[in-house]
C-alpha cells in the first residue's frame, strides 16, 4: 500500500468514528463524516470500500442518498423530533429575547416544510 492510500485509510477511520458517534448523538451530524469516510475508503483500497459499503451504518445513513432514493419516514420523524426538542429548549431559554424566539420559530417551520415537502421519501 503506497503512502497516499495509507493517508486515505488513516483519514477515513476518524471520519467513520465521528460519523458513528453522530448517528447516535443528534447534535453531531453523521452524514458529512460518513460521506468523508466513504470517499477515503474508496480511494484507500477496494477491500476497505466493500467493507464500508456493507456496514449497517452506511446502509442506514448514506445508501438512500447515494442511490437517490431519499429518506425513510422513520428517519424524517426522528430528525424532526430531535430538532423540535432542541429548538424548544432554546425557545424556553429565550424568554427575554422575543426576536430570538421569532427566528427559532421561523427556522423550525422551515425544517418542517423541508422535511415534509422537500426531501424525497423512500419505503423502508
Coordinates of N, CA, C and O in Angstrom, one line a residue:
X1 N 0.9 -1.2 0.0 CA 0.0 0.0 0.0 C 0.9 1.2 0.0 O 1.8 1.4 0.9
X2 N 0.7 2.1 -1.0 CA 1.5 3.3 -1.0 C 1.1 4.4 0.0 O 0.1 4.2 0.7
X3 N 1.8 5.4 0.1 CA 1.6 6.4 1.1 C 0.3 7.1 1.0 O -0.4 7.4 2.0
X4 N -0.1 7.4 -0.2 CA -1.4 8.1 -0.5 C -2.6 7.2 0.0 O -3.5 7.7 0.7
X5 N -2.6 5.9 -0.3 CA -3.7 5.0 0.1 C -3.7 4.9 1.6 O -4.7 4.9 2.3
X6 N -2.5 4.9 2.2 CA -2.4 4.8 3.7 C -3.0 6.1 4.3 O -3.6 6.0 5.3
X7 N -2.7 7.3 3.7 CA -3.2 8.5 4.2 C -4.8 8.5 4.1 O -5.5 9.0 5.0
X8 N -5.3 8.0 3.0 CA -6.8 8.0 2.9 C -7.4 7.0 3.9 O -8.4 7.4 4.5
X9 N -6.8 5.9 4.2 CA -7.3 5.0 5.2 C -7.2 5.6 6.6 O -8.1 5.5 7.4
X10 N -6.1 6.3 6.8 CA -5.9 7.0 8.1 C -6.9 8.1 8.3 O -7.4 8.3 9.4
X11 N -7.3 8.8 7.3 CA -8.3 9.9 7.3 C -9.7 9.3 7.4 O -10.6 9.9 8.1
X12 N -9.9 8.2 6.8 CA -11.3 7.5 6.8 C -11.7 7.0 8.2 O -12.8 7.0 8.5
X13 N -10.7 6.5 8.9 CA -11.1 5.9 10.2 C -11.6 6.9 11.2 O -12.7 6.6 11.8
X14 N -11.0 8.0 11.4 CA -11.6 9.0 12.4 C -12.9 9.6 11.8 O -13.9 9.8 12.6
X15 N -13.0 9.7 10.5 CA -14.3 10.2 9.9 C -15.4 9.1 10.2 O -16.5 9.5 10.5
X16 N -15.1 7.9 10.1 CA -16.0 6.8 10.4 C -16.4 6.9 11.9 O -17.6 6.7 12.2
X17 N -15.5 7.1 12.7 CA -15.7 7.1 14.2 C -16.7 8.3 14.5 O -17.6 8.2 15.2
X18 N -16.3 9.5 13.9 CA -17.2 10.7 14.2 C -18.6 10.5 13.6 O -19.6 10.9 14.2
X19 N -18.7 9.8 12.4 CA -20.0 9.5 11.8 C -20.8 8.5 12.7 O -22.0 8.7 12.8
X20 N -20.1 7.6 13.3 CA -20.8 6.6 14.1 C -21.3 7.3 15.4 O -22.5 7.1 15.8
X21 N -20.5 8.2 15.9 CA -21.0 9.0 17.1 C -22.1 9.9 16.7 O -23.1 10.0 17.4
X22 N -22.0 10.5 15.5 CA -23.1 11.4 15.1 C -24.4 10.7 14.8 O -25.5 11.2 14.9
X23 N -24.3 9.4 14.5 CA -25.5 8.6 14.2 C -26.3 8.4 15.5 O -27.5 8.2 15.5
X24 N -25.6 8.4 16.6 CA -26.2 8.1 17.9 C -26.5 9.5 18.6 O -27.6 9.6 19.2
X25 N -25.6 10.4 18.6 CA -25.8 11.7 19.3 C -26.4 12.7 18.2 O -25.7 13.0 17.3
X26 N -27.6 13.2 18.4 CA -28.2 14.1 17.4 C -27.5 15.4 17.2 O -27.7 16.1 16.2
X27 N -26.7 15.9 18.1 CA -26.1 17.2 18.0 C -24.9 17.2 17.0 O -24.5 18.2 16.5
X28 N -24.3 16.0 16.7 CA -23.2 15.9 15.8 C -23.7 15.3 14.5 O -24.3 14.2 14.5
X29 N -23.5 15.9 13.4 CA -24.1 15.4 12.1 C -23.3 14.2 11.6 O -22.1 14.2 11.5
X30 N -24.0 13.1 11.4 CA -23.3 11.9 10.9 C -23.0 11.9 9.4 O -22.0 11.4 9.0
X31 N -23.9 12.5 8.6 CA -23.9 12.4 7.2 C -22.5 12.9 6.6 O -21.9 12.2 5.8
X32 N -22.0 14.1 6.9 CA -20.8 14.6 6.3 C -19.6 13.7 6.7 O -18.7 13.4 5.8
X33 N -19.5 13.2 7.9 CA -18.4 12.4 8.3 C -18.5 11.0 7.6 O -17.4 10.5 7.2
X34 N -19.7 10.4 7.5 CA -19.8 9.2 6.8 C -19.5 9.3 5.3 O -18.9 8.4 4.7
X35 N -19.9 10.4 4.7 CA -19.6 10.7 3.3 C -18.0 10.8 3.1 O -17.5 10.3 2.2
X36 N -17.4 11.5 4.1 CA -15.9 11.6 4.0 C -15.3 10.2 4.2 O -14.3 9.9 3.4
X37 N -15.8 9.4 5.1 CA -15.3 8.1 5.3 C -15.4 7.2 4.0 O -14.5 6.5 3.6
X38 N -16.6 7.3 3.3 CA -16.8 6.6 2.1 C -15.8 7.1 1.0 O -15.3 6.2 0.3
X39 N -15.6 8.4 0.9 CA -14.7 8.9 -0.1 C -13.3 8.4 0.2 O -12.6 7.9 -0.7
X40 N -12.8 8.4 1.5 CA -11.5 8.0 1.8 C -11.3 6.5 1.6 O -10.3 6.0 1.1
X41 N -12.3 5.7 2.1 CA -12.2 4.3 1.9 C -12.2 3.8 0.5 O -11.5 2.8 0.1
X42 N -12.9 4.5 -0.4 CA -13.0 4.2 -1.8 C -11.6 4.4 -2.4 O -11.3 3.7 -3.4
X43 N -10.9 5.4 -2.0 CA -9.6 5.6 -2.5 C -8.5 4.9 -1.8 O -7.4 4.7 -2.4
X44 N -8.7 4.4 -0.6 CA -7.7 3.7 0.1 C -7.5 2.3 -0.4 O -6.4 1.9 -0.8
X45 N -8.6 1.5 -0.5 CA -8.5 0.1 -1.1 C -9.9 -0.4 -1.4 O -10.9 0.0 -0.8
X46 N -9.9 -1.3 -2.3 CA -11.2 -1.9 -2.7 C -11.8 -2.7 -1.5 O -13.0 -2.7 -1.3
X47 N -10.9 -3.4 -0.7 CA -11.3 -4.2 0.4 C -12.0 -3.3 1.5 O -13.1 -3.6 2.0
X48 N -11.4 -2.2 1.8 CA -12.0 -1.2 2.8 C -13.3 -0.7 2.3 O -14.3 -0.5 3.0
X49 N -13.3 -0.3 1.0 CA -14.6 0.2 0.4 C -15.7 -0.8 0.5 O -16.8 -0.4 0.9
X50 N -15.5 -2.0 0.1 CA -16.5 -3.0 0.1 C -17.0 -3.3 1.6 O -18.2 -3.5 1.8
X51 N -16.0 -3.3 2.5 CA -16.4 -3.5 3.9 C -17.3 -2.4 4.4 O -18.4 -2.6 5.0
X52 N -16.9 -1.1 4.1 CA -17.7 0.0 4.5 C -19.1 0.0 3.8 O -20.1 0.3 4.5
X53 N -19.2 -0.3 2.6 CA -20.5 -0.3 1.9 C -21.4 -1.4 2.4 O -22.6 -1.4 2.3
X54 N -20.8 -2.4 3.1 CA -21.6 -3.5 3.7 C -22.1 -3.2 5.1 O -22.8 -4.0 5.7
X55 N -21.6 -2.2 5.7 CA -21.9 -1.9 7.1 C -23.3 -1.4 7.3 O -23.9 -0.7 6.4
X56 N -23.9 -1.6 8.4 CA -25.2 -1.1 8.7 C -25.3 0.4 8.8 O -26.2 1.0 8.4
X57 N -24.2 1.0 9.3 CA -24.1 2.4 9.3 C -24.2 3.1 8.0 O -24.9 4.1 7.8
X58 N -23.5 2.5 7.0 CA -23.6 3.0 5.6 C -25.0 2.9 5.1 O -25.6 3.8 4.5
X59 N -25.6 1.7 5.3 CA -26.9 1.4 4.7 C -28.0 2.2 5.3 O -28.9 2.6 4.6
X60 N -27.9 2.5 6.6 CA -29.0 3.3 7.2 C -28.8 4.8 6.9 O -29.8 5.6 7.0
X61 N -27.6 5.3 6.7 CA -27.4 6.8 6.7 C -27.0 7.3 5.3 O -27.4 8.4 5.0
X62 N -26.4 6.5 4.4 CA -25.9 7.0 3.1 C -26.5 6.4 1.9 O -26.6 7.0 0.9
X63 N -26.9 5.1 2.0 CA -27.3 4.4 0.9 C -28.5 5.0 0.1 O -28.5 5.1 -1.1
X64 N -29.4 5.5 0.9 CA -30.6 6.2 0.2 C -30.2 7.4 -0.5 O -30.8 7.7 -1.6
X65 N -29.2 8.2 0.0 CA -28.8 9.4 -0.7 C -28.0 9.1 -1.9 O -28.1 9.7 -2.9
X66 N -27.1 8.1 -1.8 CA -26.2 7.7 -2.9 C -27.1 7.2 -4.1 O -26.8 7.5 -5.2
X67 N -28.1 6.4 -3.8 CA -28.9 5.8 -4.8 C -30.1 6.7 -5.2 O -31.0 6.3 -5.9
X68 N -30.1 7.9 -4.6 CA -31.2 9.0 -4.9 C -32.6 8.5 -4.6 O -33.5 8.8 -5.3
X69 N -32.7 7.7 -3.5 CA -34.0 7.2 -3.1 C -34.6 8.1 -2.0 O -35.8 8.0 -1.7
X70 N -33.8 8.9 -1.3 CA -34.4 9.8 -0.3 C -34.3 9.1 1.1 O -33.5 8.2 1.3
X71 N -35.0 9.7 2.0 CA -35.0 9.2 3.4 C -36.3 8.4 3.7 O -37.3 8.6 3.1
X72 N -36.1 7.6 4.7 CA -37.3 6.8 5.2 C -38.2 7.8 6.0 O -37.7 8.8 6.6
X73 N -39.4 7.4 6.2 CA -40.3 8.2 7.0 C -39.8 8.2 8.5 O -39.9 9.2 9.2
X74 N -39.3 7.1 8.9 CA -38.8 7.0 10.3 C -37.6 7.9 10.5 O -37.5 8.6 11.6
X75 N -36.7 8.1 9.5 CA -35.6 9.0 9.7 C -36.1 10.4 9.7 O -35.6 11.2 10.5
X76 N -37.1 10.7 8.9 CA -37.6 12.1 8.9 C -38.2 12.4 10.3 O -38.0 13.5 10.8
X77 N -39.0 11.5 10.8 CA -39.6 11.7 12.1 C -38.6 11.9 13.2 O -38.7 12.8 14.0
X78 N -37.6 11.0 13.2 CA -36.5 11.1 14.2 C -35.8 12.5 14.1 O -35.6 13.1 15.1
X79 N -35.5 12.9 12.9 CA -34.8 14.2 12.8 C -35.7 15.3 13.3 O -35.2 16.2 14.0
X80 N -36.9 15.3 12.9 CA -37.8 16.4 13.3 C -38.1 16.4 14.8 O -38.2 17.4 15.4
X81 N -38.1 15.2 15.4 CA -38.3 15.1 16.8 C -37.1 15.8 17.6 O -37.3 16.6 18.5
X82 N -35.9 15.4 17.1 CA -34.7 16.0 17.7 C -34.6 17.5 17.5 O -34.4 18.2 18.5
X83 N -34.9 18.0 16.3 CA -34.9 19.4 16.0 C -35.9 20.1 16.9 O -35.7 21.2 17.5
X84 N -37.1 19.5 17.0 CA -38.2 20.2 17.8 C -37.8 20.2 19.3 O -38.0 21.3 19.9
X85 N -37.2 19.2 19.8 CA -36.8 19.2 21.3 C -35.8 20.2 21.5 O -35.8 21.0 22.4
X86 N -34.7 20.2 20.7 CA -33.6 21.2 20.8 C -34.1 22.6 20.7 O -33.7 23.5 21.4
X87 N -34.9 22.9 19.7 CA -35.4 24.2 19.5 C -36.3 24.7 20.6 O -36.4 25.8 20.9
X88 N -37.1 23.7 21.1 CA -38.0 24.1 22.2 C -37.2 24.5 23.5 O -37.6 25.4 24.2
X89 N -36.0 23.8 23.7 CA -35.2 24.2 24.8 C -34.7 25.6 24.6 O -34.7 26.5 25.5
X90 N -34.2 25.9 23.4 CA -33.7 27.3 23.0 C -34.8 28.3 23.2 O -34.6 29.4 23.7
X91 N -36.0 27.9 22.7 CA -37.2 28.8 22.8 C -37.5 29.1 24.3 O -37.8 30.3 24.6
X92 N -37.5 28.1 25.1 CA -37.8 28.3 26.5 C -36.7 29.2 27.2 O -37.0 30.0 28.1
X93 N -35.5 29.1 26.8 CA -34.4 29.8 27.4 C -34.4 31.3 26.9 O -33.7 32.1 27.5
X94 N -35.0 31.6 25.8 CA -35.0 32.9 25.3 C -36.3 33.7 25.7 O -36.8 34.5 24.9
X95 N -36.7 33.5 26.9 CA -38.0 34.2 27.3 C -37.8 35.7 27.3 O -38.8 36.4 27.2
X96 N -36.6 36.3 27.4 CA -36.5 37.7 27.4 C -36.0 38.2 26.0 O -35.7 39.4 25.9
X97 N -35.9 37.4 25.0 CA -35.4 37.8 23.7 C -36.5 37.4 22.7 O -36.4 36.3 22.0
X98 N -37.5 38.2 22.5 CA -38.6 37.9 21.6 C -38.1 37.7 20.1 O -38.7 36.9 19.4
X99 N -37.1 38.5 19.7 CA -36.6 38.4 18.3 C -36.0 37.0 18.1 O -36.2 36.3 17.1
X100 N -35.3 36.5 19.1 CA -34.7 35.2 19.0 C -35.8 34.1 18.9 O -35.6 33.1 18.2
X101 N -36.8 34.3 19.7 CA -37.9 33.3 19.6 C -38.6 33.3 18.2 O -38.9 32.2 17.7
X102 N -38.7 34.5 17.7 CA -39.3 34.5 16.3 C -38.4 33.8 15.3 O -38.9 33.1 14.4
X103 N -37.1 34.1 15.4 CA -36.2 33.4 14.5 C -36.2 31.9 14.7 O -36.2 31.2 13.7
X104 N -36.3 31.4 15.9 CA -36.3 30.0 16.1 C -37.6 29.4 15.5 O -37.6 28.3 15.0
X105 N -38.7 30.1 15.7 CA -40.0 29.6 15.1 C -39.9 29.5 13.6 O -40.3 28.5 13.0
X106 N -39.3 30.5 13.0 CA -39.1 30.6 11.5 C -38.2 29.4 11.1 O -38.5 28.7 10.1
X107 N -37.1 29.2 11.8 CA -36.2 28.1 11.4 C -36.9 26.7 11.6 O -36.8 25.8 10.7
X108 N -37.7 26.6 12.6 CA -38.4 25.3 12.9 C -39.4 25.1 11.8 O -39.6 24.0 11.2
X109 N -40.2 26.1 11.4 CA -41.1 26.0 10.3 C -40.4 25.6 9.0 O -40.9 24.8 8.2
X110 N -39.3 26.2 8.7 CA -38.5 25.9 7.5 C -38.1 24.4 7.6 O -38.3 23.7 6.6
X111 N -37.6 23.9 8.7 CA -37.3 22.5 8.8 C -38.5 21.6 8.6 O -38.4 20.6 7.9
X112 N -39.6 22.0 9.2 CA -40.8 21.2 9.0 C -41.2 21.1 7.5 O -41.5 20.1 7.0
X113 N -41.2 22.3 6.8 CA -41.5 22.3 5.4 C -40.5 21.5 4.6 O -40.9 20.8 3.7
X114 N -39.3 21.7 4.9 CA -38.2 21.0 4.2 C -38.4 19.4 4.3 O -38.3 18.7 3.3
X115 N -38.6 19.0 5.5 CA -38.7 17.5 5.6 C -40.0 16.9 5.2 O -40.1 15.7 5.0
X116 N -41.0 17.7 5.2 CA -42.3 17.1 4.7 C -42.5 17.3 3.2 O -43.1 16.5 2.6
X117 N -42.0 18.4 2.7 CA -42.2 18.7 1.2 C -41.0 18.5 0.4 O -41.1 18.2 -0.8
X118 N -39.8 18.8 0.9 CA -38.6 18.9 0.1 C -37.8 17.6 0.0 O -37.2 17.4 -1.1
X119 N -37.8 16.8 1.0 CA -36.9 15.6 0.9 C -37.7 14.4 0.4 O -38.8 14.1 0.9
X120 N -37.1 13.7 -0.6 CA -37.8 12.5 -1.1 C -37.9 11.5 0.0 O -37.1 11.4 0.9
X121 N -39.0 10.7 -0.1 CA -39.3 9.7 0.9 C -39.2 8.3 0.2 O -39.7 8.2 -0.9
X122 N -38.6 7.4 0.8 CA -38.5 6.0 0.3 C -39.1 5.1 1.3 O -39.2 5.4 2.4
X123 N -39.5 4.0 0.8 CA -40.1 2.9 1.6 C -39.0 2.2 2.4 O -37.9 1.9 1.8
X124 N -39.3 1.9 3.6 CA -38.2 1.2 4.4 C -38.1 -0.3 4.1 O -38.9 -0.9 3.6

